[in-house]
């Protein structure tokens, strides 16, 4: 199947979906449709904003998931982790038989396996997809790990879209295990930086602390990393908190204590809920914004 024969639907039309489409540019599937719950939001500005996203990328915005999925051969699920199970359940009601269901959400392996049972029961081909890096700057070339019984067929489909998939040996959940366990470190570092920098800033010693850390780990550039880590939590904290809930579930399902993952949830959610604009600022300014919001 060539790109010009492919018909693709997106369930969830946020940063990742838009990045993939931007990467495809003119070399894109013949049919591109999407459904995002924001188009049903009571807030007119939110509805109009999402419809504008569709128009900007020349994507047909559907009024429901059923309309989006009709006559497609692949569905990408790209929502927040806390909505992934609901999206799979709703999609099953009208899922096109034989179509791929690329579950690209940051979920625990157990969640992915339950989603797979739902999609497979109605004749869909479920593929566990782990998105292994931020979608910018690589767009559709962002590394993807695929697992499950349809991984090889899914890889061929995604390769035809000039994407960057690779197969992880194992059943559904193998790819997501790598993603989830990696997030203990990656999202946990953001939480550690937040607690360290905010405490240091409040005590008036954060420059000395970061300089000391740079001596211990030469080349890491702790001040620059501090700015980046704070920006990630400020911009994506709500979404990251949902993902870390799934990480905590992953650790729990492995029979281990998950206090670190749970603590990361709290810091990500706390900062994300502030809805601050990180802007093009140094870490000191970002830290002061967060501290002001905490004091408020």
Short mmCIF file of C-alpha atoms in Angstrom, two decimals:
data_model
loop_
_atom_site.label_atom_id
_atom_site.label_comp_id
_atom_site.label_asym_id
_atom_site.label_seq_id
_atom_site.Cartn_x
_atom_site.Cartn_y
_atom_site.Cartn_z
CA UNK A 1 0.00 0.00 0.00
CA UNK A 2 1.41 3.38 -1.00
CA UNK A 3 0.90 6.60 0.91
CA UNK A 4 -1.60 7.80 -1.68
CA UNK A 5 -3.78 4.78 -0.93
CA UNK A 6 -3.75 5.18 2.83
CA UNK A 7 -6.68 6.53 4.84
CA UNK A 8 -5.73 7.65 8.35
CA UNK A 9 -7.76 8.87 11.32
CA UNK A 10 -6.49 10.55 14.47
CA UNK A 11 -8.32 10.24 17.78
CA UNK A 12 -6.94 13.19 19.67
CA UNK A 13 -5.49 16.08 17.69
CA UNK A 14 -2.85 17.64 19.88
CA UNK A 15 0.87 18.24 19.61
CA UNK A 16 1.84 14.73 18.47
CA UNK A 17 -0.83 14.34 15.79
CA UNK A 18 -0.08 17.77 14.36
CA UNK A 19 3.66 17.10 14.41
CA UNK A 20 3.24 13.88 12.41
CA UNK A 21 1.13 15.66 9.79
CA UNK A 22 3.55 18.58 9.54
CA UNK A 23 6.34 16.09 8.94
CA UNK A 24 4.45 14.37 6.15
CA UNK A 25 3.94 17.72 4.38
CA UNK A 26 2.79 17.01 0.82
CA UNK A 27 3.73 13.32 1.03
CA UNK A 28 0.70 12.45 3.12
CA UNK A 29 -2.10 9.88 3.07
CA UNK A 30 -4.90 10.34 0.58
CA UNK A 31 -7.39 10.72 3.43
CA UNK A 32 -6.72 12.42 6.77
CA UNK A 33 -9.47 12.75 9.36
CA UNK A 34 -9.51 13.54 13.06
CA UNK A 35 -11.74 13.74 16.09
CA UNK A 36 -10.82 15.62 19.25
CA UNK A 37 -13.15 16.09 22.24
CA UNK A 38 -12.20 19.78 22.32
CA UNK A 39 -14.52 20.32 19.35
CA UNK A 40 -17.39 19.47 21.73
CA UNK A 41 -16.18 21.74 24.52
CA UNK A 42 -18.74 24.20 25.90
CA UNK A 43 -16.13 26.95 25.60
CA UNK A 44 -16.48 28.48 22.12
CA UNK A 45 -12.84 29.61 22.08
CA UNK A 46 -11.63 26.06 22.69
CA UNK A 47 -13.91 24.66 19.99
CA UNK A 48 -12.87 27.29 17.48
CA UNK A 49 -9.20 26.80 18.32
CA UNK A 50 -9.33 23.08 17.58
CA UNK A 51 -11.30 23.57 14.37
CA UNK A 52 -8.66 26.09 13.34
CA UNK A 53 -6.00 23.40 13.89
CA UNK A 54 -7.87 21.12 11.47
CA UNK A 55 -8.11 23.82 8.84
CA UNK A 56 -4.49 24.89 9.17
CA UNK A 57 -3.29 21.36 8.41
CA UNK A 58 -6.00 20.56 5.85
CA UNK A 59 -7.48 17.74 7.92
CA UNK A 60 -11.15 16.80 7.91
CA UNK A 61 -12.45 17.40 11.43
CA UNK A 62 -15.12 14.85 12.32
CA UNK A 63 -18.06 15.32 14.70
CA UNK A 64 -17.39 11.96 16.38
CA UNK A 65 -14.86 9.16 16.56
CA UNK A 66 -17.15 6.97 14.45
CA UNK A 67 -17.21 9.50 11.62
CA UNK A 68 -13.45 9.96 11.82
CA UNK A 69 -12.77 6.22 11.65
CA UNK A 70 -15.21 5.37 8.85
CA UNK A 71 -13.50 3.93 5.75
CA UNK A 72 -9.99 4.23 7.20
CA UNK A 73 -7.30 1.57 7.37
CA UNK A 74 -5.38 3.01 10.33
CA UNK A 75 -6.34 4.86 13.50
CA UNK A 76 -3.81 6.69 15.67
CA UNK A 77 -4.87 7.13 19.30
CA UNK A 78 -2.99 10.16 20.65
CA UNK A 79 -4.69 11.42 23.81
CA UNK A 80 -3.65 12.00 27.40
CA UNK A 81 -2.84 8.85 29.33
CA UNK A 82 -5.92 9.13 31.52
CA UNK A 83 -8.20 9.12 28.46
CA UNK A 84 -6.57 6.26 26.51
CA UNK A 85 -8.73 3.43 27.90
CA UNK A 86 -11.95 5.39 27.33
CA UNK A 87 -10.93 6.20 23.75
CA UNK A 88 -10.28 2.51 22.99
CA UNK A 89 -13.61 1.52 24.53
CA UNK A 90 -15.54 4.15 22.57
CA UNK A 91 -13.71 3.35 19.33
CA UNK A 92 -14.66 -0.32 19.58
CA UNK A 93 -18.30 0.55 18.96
CA UNK A 94 -17.63 1.41 15.31
CA UNK A 95 -14.08 0.31 14.60
CA UNK A 96 -13.42 -0.67 10.95
CA UNK A 97 -12.60 -4.37 10.71
CA UNK A 98 -9.01 -5.10 9.77
CA UNK A 99 -7.81 -1.56 10.43
CA UNK A 100 -4.76 -0.83 12.55
CA UNK A 101 -5.22 0.74 15.97
CA UNK A 102 -1.91 2.42 16.77
CA UNK A 103 -2.12 3.04 20.52
CA UNK A 104 0.56 5.73 20.87
CA UNK A 105 -0.47 6.76 24.38
CA UNK A 106 1.83 6.78 27.39
CA UNK A 107 0.17 3.98 29.33
CA UNK A 108 1.10 1.08 31.57
CA UNK A 109 1.54 -2.28 29.83
CA UNK A 110 -1.54 -3.57 31.64
CA UNK A 111 -3.61 -0.70 30.26
CA UNK A 112 -2.33 -1.43 26.75
CA UNK A 113 -3.22 -5.12 27.09
CA UNK A 114 -6.76 -4.26 28.19
CA UNK A 115 -7.11 -1.82 25.28
CA UNK A 116 -5.87 -4.52 22.90
CA UNK A 117 -8.50 -7.00 24.07
CA UNK A 118 -11.23 -4.45 23.34
CA UNK A 119 -9.97 -3.60 19.83
CA UNK A 120 -9.10 -7.15 18.84
CA UNK A 121 -12.55 -8.34 19.92
CA UNK A 122 -14.15 -6.20 17.18
CA UNK A 123 -11.72 -7.23 14.44
CA UNK A 124 -9.15 -4.46 14.73
CA UNK A 125 -5.38 -4.93 14.56
CA UNK A 126 -3.97 -3.45 17.75
CA UNK A 127 -0.35 -2.25 17.86
CA UNK A 128 1.30 -1.09 21.07
CA UNK A 129 3.31 2.02 20.14
CA UNK A 130 5.73 3.77 22.47
CA UNK A 131 6.73 7.29 21.39
CA UNK A 132 10.31 7.47 22.61
CA UNK A 133 11.16 11.17 22.29
CA UNK A 134 9.49 14.59 22.09
CA UNK A 135 7.82 15.01 18.69
CA UNK A 136 9.76 18.21 18.07
CA UNK A 137 12.02 18.60 16.22
CA UNK A 138 11.82 15.19 14.50
CA UNK A 139 8.07 15.31 13.74
CA UNK A 140 7.02 12.13 11.89
CA UNK A 141 10.57 10.80 12.28
CA UNK A 142 10.24 10.61 16.08
CA UNK A 143 11.41 7.12 17.18
CA UNK A 144 8.55 4.66 17.76
CA UNK A 145 8.76 1.24 19.40
CA UNK A 146 6.14 -1.30 18.27
CA UNK A 147 5.14 -4.52 19.99
CA UNK A 148 2.43 -7.14 19.77
CA UNK A 149 1.26 -9.69 17.19
CA UNK A 150 0.61 -7.05 14.51
CA UNK A 151 3.88 -5.18 15.03
CA UNK A 152 5.51 -6.33 11.78
CA UNK A 153 2.50 -5.42 9.66
CA UNK A 154 2.22 -2.15 11.54
CA UNK A 155 5.88 -1.40 10.91
CA UNK A 156 5.36 -1.82 7.17
CA UNK A 157 2.38 0.54 7.27
CA UNK A 158 4.27 3.22 9.22
CA UNK A 159 7.37 2.82 7.07
CA UNK A 160 5.23 3.64 4.02
CA UNK A 161 4.43 6.90 5.81
CA UNK A 162 8.18 7.55 6.11
CA UNK A 163 7.99 7.28 9.88
CA UNK A 164 10.64 5.78 12.20
CA UNK A 165 9.24 2.58 13.74
CA UNK A 166 11.23 -0.28 15.25
CA UNK A 167 9.99 -3.55 16.68
CA UNK A 168 10.49 -4.64 20.28
CA UNK A 169 10.37 -8.39 20.67
CA UNK A 170 7.55 -9.52 22.91
CA UNK A 171 3.84 -9.23 23.32
CA UNK A 172 1.71 -6.13 23.77
CA UNK A 173 3.20 -4.02 26.53
CA UNK A 174 6.85 -4.71 25.70
CA UNK A 175 7.35 -1.32 24.05
CA UNK A 176 5.32 0.48 26.68
CA UNK A 177 7.38 -1.10 29.46
CA UNK A 178 10.47 0.60 28.05
CA UNK A 179 8.64 3.92 27.75
CA UNK A 180 7.11 3.78 31.23
CA UNK A 181 10.24 2.68 33.07
CA UNK A 182 12.32 5.28 31.22
CA UNK A 183 9.85 7.93 32.39
CA UNK A 184 10.66 7.16 36.02
CA UNK A 185 13.99 8.79 35.29
CA UNK A 186 13.07 11.40 32.68
CA UNK A 187 9.93 12.86 34.26
CA UNK A 188 11.36 12.21 37.71
CA UNK A 189 14.34 14.43 36.86
CA UNK A 190 11.94 17.26 36.08
CA UNK A 191 10.34 16.85 39.50
CA UNK A 192 13.73 16.65 41.24
CA UNK A 193 14.94 19.78 39.45
CA UNK A 194 11.75 21.60 40.46
CA UNK A 195 12.07 20.71 44.13
CA UNK A 196 15.81 21.38 44.21
CA UNK A 197 15.75 24.69 42.32
CA UNK A 198 12.65 26.07 44.03
CA UNK A 199 14.04 25.23 47.48
CA UNK A 200 17.42 26.66 46.54
CA UNK A 201 15.86 29.80 45.10
CA UNK A 202 13.80 30.35 48.22
CA UNK A 203 16.87 29.86 50.42
CA UNK A 204 18.95 32.11 48.17
CA UNK A 205 21.52 29.40 47.44
CA UNK A 206 20.44 27.82 44.14
CA UNK A 207 23.40 29.22 42.17
CA UNK A 208 25.84 27.66 44.64
CA UNK A 209 23.92 24.38 44.58
CA UNK A 210 23.90 24.16 40.78
CA UNK A 211 27.58 25.14 40.58
CA UNK A 212 28.42 22.38 43.07
CA UNK A 213 26.44 19.85 41.04
CA UNK A 214 28.30 20.91 37.90
CA UNK A 215 31.58 20.13 39.63
CA UNK A 216 30.31 16.69 40.59
CA UNK A 217 28.96 15.97 37.09
CA UNK A 218 31.12 18.01 34.67
CA UNK A 219 29.51 18.85 31.34
CA UNK A 220 25.92 18.31 32.45
CA UNK A 221 25.29 22.09 32.67
CA UNK A 222 22.85 22.11 35.56
CA UNK A 223 21.74 25.78 35.12
CA UNK A 224 20.71 25.14 31.50
CA UNK A 225 19.04 21.87 32.44
CA UNK A 226 17.19 23.64 35.26
CA UNK A 227 15.60 26.05 32.80
CA UNK A 228 14.63 23.23 30.45
CA UNK A 229 13.22 20.99 33.18
CA UNK A 230 11.10 23.79 34.65
CA UNK A 231 9.76 24.68 31.20
CA UNK A 232 8.75 21.06 30.55
CA UNK A 233 6.76 20.89 33.78
CA UNK A 234 5.18 24.32 33.27
CA UNK A 235 4.14 23.54 29.69
CA UNK A 236 3.25 19.84 29.93
CA UNK A 237 2.82 19.14 33.65
CA UNK A 238 -0.83 18.11 33.46
CA UNK A 239 -0.17 15.63 30.66
CA UNK A 240 2.98 14.38 32.37
CA UNK A 241 1.10 13.82 35.62
CA UNK A 242 -1.39 11.60 33.78
CA UNK A 243 1.48 9.65 32.23
CA UNK A 244 3.20 9.25 35.59
CA UNK A 245 0.02 7.81 37.06
CA UNK A 246 0.44 5.06 34.47
CA UNK A 247 4.13 4.77 35.35
CA UNK A 248 3.20 4.30 39.01
CA UNK A 249 0.73 1.61 37.93
CA UNK A 250 3.47 -0.07 35.87
CA UNK A 251 5.80 -0.24 38.88
CA UNK A 252 2.97 -1.48 41.11
CA UNK A 253 2.07 -4.22 38.61
CA UNK A 254 5.71 -5.33 38.75
CA UNK A 255 5.36 -5.79 42.51
CA UNK A 256 7.65 -2.92 43.47
CA UNK A 257 7.16 0.18 45.61
CA UNK A 258 6.32 3.22 43.47
CA UNK A 259 6.81 6.18 45.81
CA UNK A 260 9.16 7.99 43.41
CA UNK A 261 6.68 7.82 40.54
CA UNK A 262 3.85 8.99 42.80
CA UNK A 263 5.90 11.94 44.04
CA UNK A 264 6.64 12.90 40.44
CA UNK A 265 2.89 12.90 39.75
CA UNK A 266 2.39 15.45 42.50
CA UNK A 267 5.08 17.87 41.34
CA UNK A 268 4.08 17.63 37.67
CA UNK A 269 0.40 18.17 38.47
CA UNK A 270 1.10 20.98 40.93
CA UNK A 271 3.16 22.95 38.41
CA UNK A 272 1.03 22.06 35.40
CA UNK A 273 -2.16 23.20 37.09
CA UNK A 274 -0.67 26.68 37.50
CA UNK A 275 -0.91 27.11 33.69
CA UNK A 276 2.06 29.44 33.61
CA UNK A 277 3.69 30.65 30.40
CA UNK A 278 7.32 29.57 30.61
CA UNK A 279 8.24 31.95 27.78
CA UNK A 280 11.83 32.48 26.70
CA UNK A 281 13.11 33.00 30.23
CA UNK A 282 16.06 31.94 32.36
CA UNK A 283 15.53 29.34 35.07
CA UNK A 284 15.58 32.02 37.78
CA UNK A 285 12.57 33.81 36.27
CA UNK A 286 10.67 30.58 35.77
CA UNK A 287 11.39 29.52 39.34
CA UNK A 288 10.19 32.89 40.63
CA UNK A 289 6.95 32.55 38.64
CA UNK A 290 6.30 29.14 40.18
CA UNK A 291 7.17 30.31 43.70
CA UNK A 292 4.85 33.30 43.36
CA UNK A 293 2.03 31.00 42.27
CA UNK A 294 2.75 28.63 45.16
CA UNK A 295 2.70 31.50 47.64
CA UNK A 296 -0.57 32.71 46.10
#
